[in-house]
PDB file of C-alpha atoms in Angstrom:
ATOM      1  CA  MET A   1    -144.783 184.349-201.544  1.00  0.00           C
ATOM      2  CA  ASP A   2    -143.959 186.804-198.729  1.00  0.00           C
ATOM      3  CA  GLN A   3    -140.838 188.384-198.325  1.00  0.00           C
ATOM      4  CA  LEU A   4    -139.654 186.823-195.480  1.00  0.00           C
ATOM      5  CA  ALA A   5    -140.377 182.867-197.022  1.00  0.00           C
ATOM      6  CA  PRO A   6    -138.836 179.944-194.928  1.00  0.00           C
ATOM      7  CA  ASP A   7    -136.487 178.742-197.112  1.00  0.00           C
ATOM      8  CA  VAL A   8    -134.401 181.823-196.581  1.00  0.00           C
ATOM      9  CA  ILE A   9    -134.647 181.624-193.161  1.00  0.00           C
ATOM     10  CA  THR A  10    -132.129 179.478-191.867  1.00  0.00           C
ATOM     11  CA  ILE A  11    -129.764 179.175-188.747  1.00  0.00           C
ATOM     12  CA  SER A  12    -126.783 181.616-190.791  1.00  0.00           C
ATOM     13  CA  GLN A  13    -128.002 184.801-189.846  1.00  0.00           C
ATOM     14  CA  SER A  14    -126.304 185.274-186.208  1.00  0.00           C
ATOM     15  CA  ARG A  15    -127.034 188.970-185.697  1.00  0.00           C
ATOM     16  CA  TRP A  16    -131.216 190.382-185.407  1.00  0.00           C
ATOM     17  CA  SER A  17    -132.295 194.251-185.853  1.00  0.00           C
ATOM     18  CA  ILE A  18    -135.030 194.934-183.643  1.00  0.00           C
ATOM     19  CA  PRO A  19    -136.685 195.849-186.880  1.00  0.00           C
ATOM     20  CA  GLN A  20    -136.454 192.204-188.465  1.00  0.00           C
ATOM     21  CA  ILE A  21    -137.981 191.047-185.099  1.00  0.00           C
ATOM     22  CA  GLU A  22    -140.595 192.987-185.704  1.00  0.00           C
ATOM     23  CA  ALA A  23    -141.133 192.696-189.203  1.00  0.00           C
ATOM     24  CA  LEU A  24    -141.687 188.655-188.051  1.00  0.00           C
ATOM     25  CA  LEU A  25    -143.830 189.653-184.835  1.00  0.00           C
ATOM     26  CA  ASP A  26    -146.332 191.830-187.508  1.00  0.00           C
ATOM     27  CA  LEU A  27    -146.515 188.462-189.603  1.00  0.00           C
ATOM     28  CA  PRO A  28    -150.327 187.368-190.211  1.00  0.00           C
ATOM     29  CA  PHE A  29    -150.023 184.824-187.533  1.00  0.00           C
ATOM     30  CA  SER A  30    -150.256 181.570-190.085  1.00  0.00           C
ATOM     31  CA  ASP A  31    -148.166 182.578-191.421  1.00  0.00           C
ATOM     32  CA  LEU A  32    -145.436 183.080-188.309  1.00  0.00           C
ATOM     33  CA  ILE A  33    -146.217 179.650-186.817  1.00  0.00           C
ATOM     34  CA  HIS A  34    -145.337 177.718-189.843  1.00  0.00           C
ATOM     35  CA  ARG A  35    -142.412 179.307-190.024  1.00  0.00           C
ATOM     36  CA  ALA A  36    -141.221 178.932-186.321  1.00  0.00           C
ATOM     37  CA  GLN A  37    -142.732 175.441-186.862  1.00  0.00           C
ATOM     38  CA  LEU A  38    -139.866 174.593-189.856  1.00  0.00           C
ATOM     39  CA  VAL A  39    -137.119 176.059-188.198  1.00  0.00           C
ATOM     40  CA  HIS A  40    -138.531 173.978-184.742  1.00  0.00           C
ATOM     41  CA  ARG A  41    -138.721 171.538-186.282  1.00  0.00           C
ATOM     42  CA  GLN A  42    -135.073 171.353-188.019  1.00  0.00           C
ATOM     43  CA  HIS A  43    -133.284 170.872-185.014  1.00  0.00           C
ATOM     44  CA  HIS A  44    -135.821 169.326-182.243  1.00  0.00           C
ATOM     45  CA  ASP A  45    -138.217 166.808-181.885  1.00  0.00           C
ATOM     46  CA  ALA A  46    -141.424 168.257-182.498  1.00  0.00           C
ATOM     47  CA  ASN A  47    -143.419 166.229-180.247  1.00  0.00           C
ATOM     48  CA  ALA A  48    -140.562 166.480-177.000  1.00  0.00           C
ATOM     49  CA  VAL A  49    -140.447 168.613-174.512  1.00  0.00           C
ATOM     50  CA  GLN A  50    -137.846 169.236-171.321  1.00  0.00           C
ATOM     51  CA  LEU A  51    -140.139 169.339-167.940  1.00  0.00           C
ATOM     52  CA  SER A  52    -137.721 170.751-165.652  1.00  0.00           C
ATOM     53  CA  THR A  53    -139.105 172.319-161.775  1.00  0.00           C
ATOM     54  CA  LEU A  54    -138.127 175.257-159.293  1.00  0.00           C
ATOM     55  CA  ILE A  55    -137.917 175.099-155.591  1.00  0.00           C
ATOM     56  CA  SER A  56    -136.921 178.422-153.748  1.00  0.00           C
ATOM     57  CA  VAL A  57    -134.015 177.980-151.654  1.00  0.00           C
ATOM     58  CA  LYS A  58    -134.459 181.131-149.987  1.00  0.00           C
ATOM     59  CA  THR A  59    -137.522 182.861-150.068  1.00  0.00           C
ATOM     60  CA  GLY A  60    -137.968 186.729-149.971  1.00  0.00           C
ATOM     61  CA  GLY A  61    -136.038 189.536-148.444  1.00  0.00           C
ATOM     62  CA  CYS A  62    -134.765 190.771-151.546  1.00  0.00           C
ATOM     63  CA  PRO A  63    -133.530 193.882-151.230  1.00  0.00           C
ATOM     64  CA  GLU A  64    -134.130 194.826-155.468  1.00  0.00           C
ATOM     65  CA  ASP A  65    -137.050 197.253-156.637  1.00  0.00           C
ATOM     66  CA  CYS A  66    -137.812 194.644-159.732  1.00  0.00           C
ATOM     67  CA  GLY A  67    -141.846 196.091-160.642  1.00  0.00           C
ATOM     68  CA  TYR A  68    -143.011 192.757-160.505  1.00  0.00           C
ATOM     69  CA  CYS A  69    -141.925 190.231-157.578  1.00  0.00           C
ATOM     70  CA  PRO A  70    -143.483 190.029-154.617  1.00  0.00           C
ATOM     71  CA  GLN A  71    -140.464 188.692-152.920  1.00  0.00           C
ATOM     72  CA  ALA A  72    -139.082 192.678-152.918  1.00  0.00           C
ATOM     73  CA  ALA A  73    -138.721 193.388-148.711  1.00  0.00           C
ATOM     74  CA  ARG A  74    -140.375 196.481-149.816  1.00  0.00           C
ATOM     75  CA  TYR A  75    -143.536 195.461-151.371  1.00  0.00           C
ATOM     76  CA  HIS A  76    -146.294 194.285-149.617  1.00  0.00           C
ATOM     77  CA  THR A  77    -147.005 191.511-150.463  1.00  0.00           C
ATOM     78  CA  GLY A  78    -147.855 188.851-148.240  1.00  0.00           C
ATOM     79  CA  VAL A  79    -144.281 186.433-149.660  1.00  0.00           C
ATOM     80  CA  GLU A  80    -143.215 185.036-145.714  1.00  0.00           C
ATOM     81  CA  ASP A  81    -138.917 185.456-145.893  1.00  0.00           C
ATOM     82  CA  GLN A  82    -137.532 182.017-145.666  1.00  0.00           C
ATOM     83  CA  ASP A  83    -134.178 181.528-144.418  1.00  0.00           C
ATOM     84  CA  MET A  84    -132.332 178.700-146.858  1.00  0.00           C
ATOM     85  CA  LEU A  85    -133.557 174.949-147.167  1.00  0.00           C
ATOM     86  CA  SER A  86    -131.640 172.451-145.433  1.00  0.00           C
ATOM     87  CA  LEU A  87    -129.760 169.828-148.042  1.00  0.00           C
ATOM     88  CA  THR A  88    -132.062 167.554-146.368  1.00  0.00           C
ATOM     89  CA  GLU A  89    -135.000 169.623-147.710  1.00  0.00           C
ATOM     90  CA  VAL A  90    -133.568 170.376-151.162  1.00  0.00           C
ATOM     91  CA  ILE A  91    -132.476 166.467-151.807  1.00  0.00           C
ATOM     92  CA  ALA A  92    -135.499 165.206-151.162  1.00  0.00           C
ATOM     93  CA  THR A  93    -137.351 167.410-153.253  1.00  0.00           C
ATOM     94  CA  ALA A  94    -135.401 166.693-156.261  1.00  0.00           C
ATOM     95  CA  GLU A  95    -135.856 162.987-155.614  1.00  0.00           C
ATOM     96  CA  ALA A  96    -139.106 163.763-155.805  1.00  0.00           C
ATOM     97  CA  ALA A  97    -138.789 166.119-158.819  1.00  0.00           C
ATOM     98  CA  LYS A  98    -137.486 163.398-161.080  1.00  0.00           C
ATOM     99  CA  ALA A  99    -139.518 160.323-159.813  1.00  0.00           C
ATOM    100  CA  GLN A 100    -142.146 162.715-162.022  1.00  0.00           C
ATOM    101  CA  GLY A 101    -140.747 163.042-164.797  1.00  0.00           C
ATOM    102  CA  ALA A 102    -138.348 166.155-164.675  1.00  0.00           C
ATOM    103  CA  SER A 103    -134.700 166.065-166.044  1.00  0.00           C
ATOM    104  CA  ARG A 104    -133.434 169.705-165.082  1.00  0.00           C
ATOM    105  CA  PHE A 105    -133.498 170.862-160.950  1.00  0.00           C
ATOM    106  CA  CYS A 106    -133.471 174.452-160.559  1.00  0.00           C
ATOM    107  CA  MET A 107    -132.585 176.423-157.495  1.00  0.00           C
ATOM    108  CA  GLY A 108    -133.802 180.018-156.837  1.00  0.00           C
ATOM    109  CA  ALA A 109    -132.481 182.309-153.961  1.00  0.00           C
ATOM    110  CA  ALA A 110    -133.714 185.807-153.683  1.00  0.00           C
ATOM    111  CA  TRP A 111    -130.666 187.173-153.205  1.00  0.00           C
ATOM    112  CA  ARG A 112    -129.291 190.349-155.121  1.00  0.00           C
ATOM    113  CA  GLY A 113    -126.359 188.685-155.091  1.00  0.00           C
ATOM    114  CA  PRO A 114    -125.050 185.450-153.158  1.00  0.00           C
ATOM    115  CA  LYS A 115    -122.526 186.147-150.280  1.00  0.00           C
ATOM    116  CA  GLN A 116    -119.489 183.764-150.016  1.00  0.00           C
ATOM    117  CA  ARG A 117    -121.057 181.421-147.290  1.00  0.00           C
ATOM    118  CA  ASP A 118    -123.905 181.642-149.747  1.00  0.00           C
ATOM    119  CA  ILE A 119    -122.106 180.362-152.559  1.00  0.00           C
ATOM    120  CA  ASP A 120    -120.581 177.737-150.540  1.00  0.00           C
ATOM    121  CA  LYS A 121    -124.182 176.203-149.174  1.00  0.00           C
ATOM    122  CA  VAL A 122    -125.764 175.950-152.931  1.00  0.00           C
ATOM    123  CA  ALA A 123    -122.349 174.525-154.201  1.00  0.00           C
ATOM    124  CA  GLU A 124    -122.944 171.585-151.768  1.00  0.00           C
ATOM    125  CA  MET A 125    -126.440 171.380-153.176  1.00  0.00           C
ATOM    126  CA  ILE A 126    -126.180 171.081-156.523  1.00  0.00           C
ATOM    127  CA  SER A 127    -123.187 168.282-156.222  1.00  0.00           C
ATOM    128  CA  ALA A 128    -126.031 165.973-153.986  1.00  0.00           C
ATOM    129  CA  VAL A 129    -128.514 166.797-157.135  1.00  0.00           C
ATOM    130  CA  LYS A 130    -126.250 166.472-159.277  1.00  0.00           C
ATOM    131  CA  ALA A 131    -125.478 162.888-158.078  1.00  0.00           C
ATOM    132  CA  LEU A 132    -128.900 162.053-158.602  1.00  0.00           C
ATOM    133  CA  GLY A 133    -128.744 162.367-162.384  1.00  0.00           C
ATOM    134  CA  LEU A 134    -130.244 165.217-162.979  1.00  0.00           C
ATOM    135  CA  GLU A 135    -129.584 168.321-164.572  1.00  0.00           C
ATOM    136  CA  THR A 136    -128.735 171.484-162.352  1.00  0.00           C
ATOM    137  CA  CYS A 137    -129.711 175.090-162.417  1.00  0.00           C
ATOM    138  CA  ALA A 138    -129.417 177.659-159.960  1.00  0.00           C
ATOM    139  CA  THR A 139    -130.486 181.585-160.466  1.00  0.00           C
ATOM    140  CA  LEU A 140    -129.032 183.044-157.517  1.00  0.00           C
ATOM    141  CA  GLY A 141    -128.835 187.000-158.686  1.00  0.00           C
ATOM    142  CA  MET A 142    -125.754 188.911-159.579  1.00  0.00           C
ATOM    143  CA  LEU A 143    -122.513 186.707-158.852  1.00  0.00           C
ATOM    144  CA  LYS A 144    -118.878 188.210-158.515  1.00  0.00           C
ATOM    145  CA  PRO A 145    -115.996 187.455-159.844  1.00  0.00           C
ATOM    146  CA  GLY A 146    -114.704 183.627-158.893  1.00  0.00           C
ATOM    147  CA  GLN A 147    -118.527 182.751-158.113  1.00  0.00           C
ATOM    148  CA  ALA A 148    -118.959 181.152-161.406  1.00  0.00           C
ATOM    149  CA  GLU A 149    -116.311 179.009-160.938  1.00  0.00           C
ATOM    150  CA  GLN A 150    -117.317 177.772-157.951  1.00  0.00           C
ATOM    151  CA  LEU A 151    -120.695 176.658-159.126  1.00  0.00           C
ATOM    152  CA  ARG A 152    -119.440 175.103-161.968  1.00  0.00           C
ATOM    153  CA  GLN A 153    -117.178 172.654-159.777  1.00  0.00           C
ATOM    154  CA  ALA A 154    -119.446 171.628-158.216  1.00  0.00           C
ATOM    155  CA  GLY A 155    -121.528 170.245-160.520  1.00  0.00           C
ATOM    156  CA  LEU A 156    -123.562 173.322-162.174  1.00  0.00           C
ATOM    157  CA  ASP A 157    -124.397 172.868-165.464  1.00  0.00           C
ATOM    158  CA  TYR A 158    -127.138 176.129-166.180  1.00  0.00           C
ATOM    159  CA  TYR A 159    -126.871 179.643-164.640  1.00  0.00           C
ATOM    160  CA  ASN A 160    -130.146 181.454-165.105  1.00  0.00           C
ATOM    161  CA  HIS A 161    -129.822 185.445-165.199  1.00  0.00           C
ATOM    162  CA  ASN A 162    -132.994 186.930-166.774  1.00  0.00           C
ATOM    163  CA  LEU A 163    -132.563 189.882-168.872  1.00  0.00           C
ATOM    164  CA  ASP A 164    -136.411 191.188-168.187  1.00  0.00           C
ATOM    165  CA  THR A 165    -136.840 193.426-171.167  1.00  0.00           C
ATOM    166  CA  ALA A 166    -135.139 195.270-173.481  1.00  0.00           C
ATOM    167  CA  PRO A 167    -132.958 197.990-172.139  1.00  0.00           C
ATOM    168  CA  GLU A 168    -134.990 200.936-173.243  1.00  0.00           C
ATOM    169  CA  PHE A 169    -137.728 199.705-171.143  1.00  0.00           C
ATOM    170  CA  TYR A 170    -135.467 198.365-167.853  1.00  0.00           C
ATOM    171  CA  GLY A 171    -135.720 201.987-166.436  1.00  0.00           C
ATOM    172  CA  GLU A 172    -139.474 201.323-165.946  1.00  0.00           C
ATOM    173  CA  ILE A 173    -139.601 198.161-164.091  1.00  0.00           C
ATOM    174  CA  ILE A 174    -135.791 198.059-162.089  1.00  0.00           C
ATOM    175  CA  THR A 175    -134.025 200.967-161.038  1.00  0.00           C
ATOM    176  CA  THR A 176    -131.501 198.849-158.111  1.00  0.00           C
ATOM    177  CA  ARG A 177    -129.582 197.695-160.795  1.00  0.00           C
ATOM    178  CA  ASP A 178    -128.554 198.070-164.584  1.00  0.00           C
ATOM    179  CA  TYR A 179    -128.361 195.785-167.742  1.00  0.00           C
ATOM    180  CA  GLN A 180    -125.060 195.989-167.808  1.00  0.00           C
ATOM    181  CA  ASP A 181    -124.661 194.591-164.819  1.00  0.00           C
ATOM    182  CA  ARG A 182    -127.090 191.825-165.513  1.00  0.00           C
ATOM    183  CA  LEU A 183    -124.199 190.870-168.920  1.00  0.00           C
ATOM    184  CA  ASP A 184    -121.977 191.181-166.352  1.00  0.00           C
ATOM    185  CA  THR A 185    -123.298 188.171-164.867  1.00  0.00           C
ATOM    186  CA  LEU A 186    -123.603 186.326-168.351  1.00  0.00           C
ATOM    187  CA  GLU A 187    -120.132 186.763-168.992  1.00  0.00           C
ATOM    188  CA  GLN A 188    -118.530 185.327-165.861  1.00  0.00           C
ATOM    189  CA  VAL A 189    -121.413 182.017-166.529  1.00  0.00           C
ATOM    190  CA  ARG A 190    -119.801 182.004-170.216  1.00  0.00           C
ATOM    191  CA  ALA A 191    -116.011 181.866-169.043  1.00  0.00           C
ATOM    192  CA  THR A 192    -116.644 179.095-167.000  1.00  0.00           C
ATOM    193  CA  GLY A 193    -117.568 176.295-170.091  1.00  0.00           C
ATOM    194  CA  MET A 194    -121.215 176.844-168.189  1.00  0.00           C
ATOM    195  CA  HIS A 195    -125.241 176.939-170.399  1.00  0.00           C
ATOM    196  CA  VAL A 196    -126.577 180.058-170.047  1.00  0.00           C
ATOM    197  CA  CYS A 197    -130.525 180.679-169.281  1.00  0.00           C
ATOM    198  CA  CYS A 198    -131.464 183.829-169.587  1.00  0.00           C
ATOM    199  CA  GLY A 199    -135.182 184.877-171.118  1.00  0.00           C
ATOM    200  CA  GLY A 200    -137.563 188.111-169.894  1.00  0.00           C
ATOM    201  CA  ILE A 201    -141.258 188.642-168.994  1.00  0.00           C
ATOM    202  CA  VAL A 202    -143.368 189.952-171.369  1.00  0.00           C
ATOM    203  CA  GLY A 203    -146.417 191.347-170.578  1.00  0.00           C
ATOM    204  CA  MET A 204    -145.125 194.300-168.173  1.00  0.00           C
ATOM    205  CA  GLY A 205    -146.883 197.332-170.329  1.00  0.00           C
ATOM    206  CA  GLU A 206    -144.487 196.980-172.800  1.00  0.00           C
ATOM    207  CA  SER A 207    -144.913 197.363-176.736  1.00  0.00           C
ATOM    208  CA  ARG A 208    -144.638 195.374-179.375  1.00  0.00           C
ATOM    209  CA  HIS A 209    -141.322 197.145-180.375  1.00  0.00           C
ATOM    210  CA  ALA A 210    -139.923 196.143-176.656  1.00  0.00           C
ATOM    211  CA  ARG A 211    -141.047 192.368-176.816  1.00  0.00           C
ATOM    212  CA  ALA A 212    -138.688 192.716-180.217  1.00  0.00           C
ATOM    213  CA  GLY A 213    -136.050 194.398-178.603  1.00  0.00           C
ATOM    214  CA  LEU A 214    -135.679 191.569-175.623  1.00  0.00           C
ATOM    215  CA  ILE A 215    -135.975 189.140-178.396  1.00  0.00           C
ATOM    216  CA  ALA A 216    -132.706 190.988-180.120  1.00  0.00           C
ATOM    217  CA  GLN A 217    -130.330 191.200-177.107  1.00  0.00           C
ATOM    218  CA  LEU A 218    -131.436 187.576-176.467  1.00  0.00           C
ATOM    219  CA  ALA A 219    -130.598 186.241-179.990  1.00  0.00           C
ATOM    220  CA  ASN A 220    -127.431 188.732-180.111  1.00  0.00           C
ATOM    221  CA  LEU A 221    -125.987 187.378-176.994  1.00  0.00           C
ATOM    222  CA  ASP A 222    -123.025 185.307-178.431  1.00  0.00           C
ATOM    223  CA  PRO A 223    -123.469 182.505-178.094  1.00  0.00           C
ATOM    224  CA  TYR A 224    -127.369 182.743-177.303  1.00  0.00           C
ATOM    225  CA  PRO A 225    -128.664 181.047-174.486  1.00  0.00           C
ATOM    226  CA  GLU A 226    -129.170 177.717-173.935  1.00  0.00           C
ATOM    227  CA  SER A 227    -132.434 177.726-172.348  1.00  0.00           C
ATOM    228  CA  VAL A 228    -134.563 180.495-173.014  1.00  0.00           C
ATOM    229  CA  PRO A 229    -137.623 180.951-170.448  1.00  0.00           C
ATOM    230  CA  ILE A 230    -140.578 182.986-171.709  1.00  0.00           C
ATOM    231  CA  ASN A 231    -142.300 184.825-168.549  1.00  0.00           C
ATOM    232  CA  HIS A 232    -146.498 186.231-168.981  1.00  0.00           C
ATOM    233  CA  LEU A 233    -146.118 188.618-165.881  1.00  0.00           C
ATOM    234  CA  VAL A 234    -147.650 187.048-163.165  1.00  0.00           C
ATOM    235  CA  GLN A 235    -149.354 189.812-161.737  1.00  0.00           C
ATOM    236  CA  VAL A 236    -148.901 189.846-157.703  1.00  0.00           C
ATOM    237  CA  ALA A 237    -150.865 192.257-154.857  1.00  0.00           C
ATOM    238  CA  GLY A 238    -149.414 195.145-153.600  1.00  0.00           C
ATOM    239  CA  THR A 239    -146.282 195.030-156.125  1.00  0.00           C
ATOM    240  CA  PRO A 240    -145.944 198.210-158.510  1.00  0.00           C
ATOM    241  CA  LEU A 241    -147.068 195.695-161.864  1.00  0.00           C
ATOM    242  CA  HIS A 242    -150.362 194.959-160.396  1.00  0.00           C
ATOM    243  CA  GLY A 243    -153.613 196.187-162.356  1.00  0.00           C
ATOM    244  CA  THR A 244    -151.147 195.778-165.904  1.00  0.00           C
ATOM    245  CA  GLU A 245    -153.429 195.727-168.676  1.00  0.00           C
ATOM    246  CA  ALA A 246    -153.340 192.230-169.704  1.00  0.00           C
ATOM    247  CA  LEU A 247    -151.073 191.239-172.658  1.00  0.00           C
ATOM    248  CA  ASP A 248    -153.353 189.727-175.557  1.00  0.00           C
ATOM    249  CA  PRO A 249    -152.473 185.941-175.296  1.00  0.00           C
ATOM    250  CA  LEU A 250    -151.531 185.462-178.897  1.00  0.00           C
ATOM    251  CA  GLU A 251    -149.565 188.765-178.900  1.00  0.00           C
ATOM    252  CA  PHE A 252    -147.348 185.969-175.886  1.00  0.00           C
ATOM    253  CA  VAL A 253    -147.165 183.251-178.948  1.00  0.00           C
ATOM    254  CA  ARG A 254    -145.772 185.689-181.074  1.00  0.00           C
ATOM    255  CA  THR A 255    -143.380 186.130-178.884  1.00  0.00           C
ATOM    256  CA  ILE A 256    -141.976 182.724-178.869  1.00  0.00           C
ATOM    257  CA  ALA A 257    -142.539 181.657-182.027  1.00  0.00           C
ATOM    258  CA  ALA A 258    -140.371 184.915-182.678  1.00  0.00           C
ATOM    259  CA  ALA A 259    -137.694 184.081-179.918  1.00  0.00           C
ATOM    260  CA  ARG A 260    -137.795 180.373-181.836  1.00  0.00           C
ATOM    261  CA  ILE A 261    -136.816 181.245-185.205  1.00  0.00           C
ATOM    262  CA  THR A 262    -133.991 183.768-183.668  1.00  0.00           C
ATOM    263  CA  MET A 263    -133.140 181.139-181.358  1.00  0.00           C
ATOM    264  CA  PRO A 264    -133.192 177.947-183.203  1.00  0.00           C
ATOM    265  CA  LYS A 265    -131.524 175.766-181.360  1.00  0.00           C
ATOM    266  CA  ALA A 266    -132.331 177.205-178.359  1.00  0.00           C
ATOM    267  CA  MET A 267    -134.703 175.310-175.696  1.00  0.00           C
ATOM    268  CA  VAL A 268    -137.698 177.750-175.155  1.00  0.00           C
ATOM    269  CA  ARG A 269    -139.242 177.481-172.251  1.00  0.00           C
ATOM    270  CA  LEU A 270    -143.255 178.539-171.246  1.00  0.00           C
ATOM    271  CA  SER A 271    -142.255 179.886-167.882  1.00  0.00           C
ATOM    272  CA  ALA A 272    -143.839 181.720-165.229  1.00  0.00           C
ATOM    273  CA  GLY A 273    -148.035 182.396-166.138  1.00  0.00           C
ATOM    274  CA  ARG A 274    -148.906 178.890-167.478  1.00  0.00           C
ATOM    275  CA  GLN A 275    -151.465 178.622-164.797  1.00  0.00           C
ATOM    276  CA  GLU A 276    -153.692 181.056-166.484  1.00  0.00           C
ATOM    277  CA  MET A 277    -153.040 180.154-169.294  1.00  0.00           C
ATOM    278  CA  SER A 278    -155.800 177.708-171.579  1.00  0.00           C
ATOM    279  CA  GLU A 279    -154.442 174.314-173.010  1.00  0.00           C
ATOM    280  CA  ALA A 280    -156.071 176.028-176.255  1.00  0.00           C
ATOM    281  CA  ILE A 281    -153.227 178.798-175.618  1.00  0.00           C
ATOM    282  CA  GLN A 282    -150.469 176.079-174.395  1.00  0.00           C
ATOM    283  CA  ALA A 283    -151.055 173.696-177.257  1.00  0.00           C
ATOM    284  CA  LEU A 284    -150.104 177.523-179.917  1.00  0.00           C
ATOM    285  CA  CYS A 285    -147.054 177.806-177.693  1.00  0.00           C
ATOM    286  CA  PHE A 286    -145.762 174.451-178.255  1.00  0.00           C
ATOM    287  CA  LEU A 287    -146.502 174.417-181.558  1.00  0.00           C
ATOM    288  CA  ALA A 288    -144.580 178.012-182.126  1.00  0.00           C
ATOM    289  CA  GLY A 289    -141.202 176.206-180.770  1.00  0.00           C
ATOM    290  CA  ALA A 290    -141.817 176.244-177.222  1.00  0.00           C
ATOM    291  CA  ASN A 291    -140.487 172.540-175.947  1.00  0.00           C
ATOM    292  CA  SER A 292    -139.494 172.816-172.351  1.00  0.00           C
ATOM    293  CA  ILE A 293    -141.420 173.740-168.681  1.00  0.00           C
ATOM    294  CA  PHE A 294    -141.679 174.125-165.038  1.00  0.00           C
ATOM    295  CA  TYR A 295    -142.977 171.234-164.155  1.00  0.00           C
ATOM    296  CA  GLY A 296    -144.978 170.838-160.883  1.00  0.00           C
ATOM    297  CA  ASP A 297    -147.286 173.255-158.061  1.00  0.00           C
ATOM    298  CA  LYS A 298    -145.669 175.704-157.977  1.00  0.00           C
ATOM    299  CA  LEU A 299    -142.781 178.573-159.782  1.00  0.00           C
ATOM    300  CA  LEU A 300    -140.836 180.303-156.339  1.00  0.00           C
ATOM    301  CA  THR A 301    -143.754 181.676-154.838  1.00  0.00           C
ATOM    302  CA  THR A 302    -146.226 181.759-157.247  1.00  0.00           C
ATOM    303  CA  GLY A 303    -148.520 179.043-159.077  1.00  0.00           C
ATOM    304  CA  ASN A 304    -147.663 176.972-161.940  1.00  0.00           C
ATOM    305  CA  PRO A 305    -150.759 174.325-162.962  1.00  0.00           C
ATOM    306  CA  GLU A 306    -150.275 170.160-161.703  1.00  0.00           C
ATOM    307  CA  ALA A 307    -148.133 167.607-162.139  1.00  0.00           C
ATOM    308  CA  GLN A 308    -151.131 165.798-163.375  1.00  0.00           C
ATOM    309  CA  ARG A 309    -153.004 168.599-165.335  1.00  0.00           C
ATOM    310  CA  ASP A 310    -149.937 168.807-167.486  1.00  0.00           C
ATOM    311  CA  ASP A 311    -149.650 164.681-167.950  1.00  0.00           C
ATOM    312  CA  ALA A 312    -153.089 165.355-169.623  1.00  0.00           C
ATOM    313  CA  LEU A 313    -152.335 167.882-172.031  1.00  0.00           C
ATOM    314  CA  PHE A 314    -148.887 166.849-173.056  1.00  0.00           C
ATOM    315  CA  LYS A 315    -151.337 163.479-173.306  1.00  0.00           C
ATOM    316  CA  LYS A 316    -154.253 165.043-175.111  1.00  0.00           C
ATOM    317  CA  LEU A 317    -151.383 166.902-177.719  1.00  0.00           C
ATOM    318  CA  GLY A 318    -149.183 163.428-177.920  1.00  0.00           C
ATOM    319  CA  LEU A 319    -146.342 165.493-176.896  1.00  0.00           C
ATOM    320  CA  HIS A 320    -143.807 163.458-174.457  1.00  0.00           C
ATOM    321  CA  SER A 321    -141.163 164.611-171.830  1.00  0.00           C
ATOM    322  CA  LEU A 322    -136.958 164.355-172.753  1.00  0.00           C
TER     323      LEU A 322
END
């Protein structure tokens, strides 16, 4: 029996150090996956996956310099700026998502942070989507005081604001906002009683130590996020991270497993980058504790497996949607 035996990995652990998470990531692969499965089955239906659909309600023109993002105005990526979608367009997309089996509808906008007029328009969208019987999620950038409460009153269930990476690697990826800005927005969301959707991106050239640092930051939020999207970098020509050495797919699976073990009750979302993953790697991610996906053919501006492909994969694996 190894020194981190499955029977001592419990949800009673409230703080995770980076060395502890590195020790998880260093385990033999089968031991790590077995441990993640044990934790997963304690808290979730092992064969159920929650389906979310994500749309961009306002695309491009963002003033930030996130090195991975094709929507940054300073990069030449071929993404065209698009004004905010109409309420009618959003409702139609949400209805189609629900008909395909999605239970959560996420709305994203390429802003550093929304203005009040933006909040007013998005609040209308949230209320309309909520009325369809879908869970609602929004990712709008940094929030000013009072904006999170307005979104909650409109019926927003989840606010997404990713930490992206570990604090020590953050400056290599983004310079136009700092880590504390992200934490401050998360604190505002928590103060309203809304659920938090918060994760990160791997494969940006970070070390395993940095991946452990990201998981530690997420797991040690009090409480940790209810929804944790783990994104695999989608390399887009024209962004600074295009050409970064690809992350080994099994290292991505290890990251999913570490997220499951350290945040046992969270929905761990297999998020961006699935289009480039084989069915076998996706199956390993589900085995490692992923139990949520983005469903549909597009994530904001990058591709995602078509719904029919996901349906076929779920059938092969014996999975069902929540």
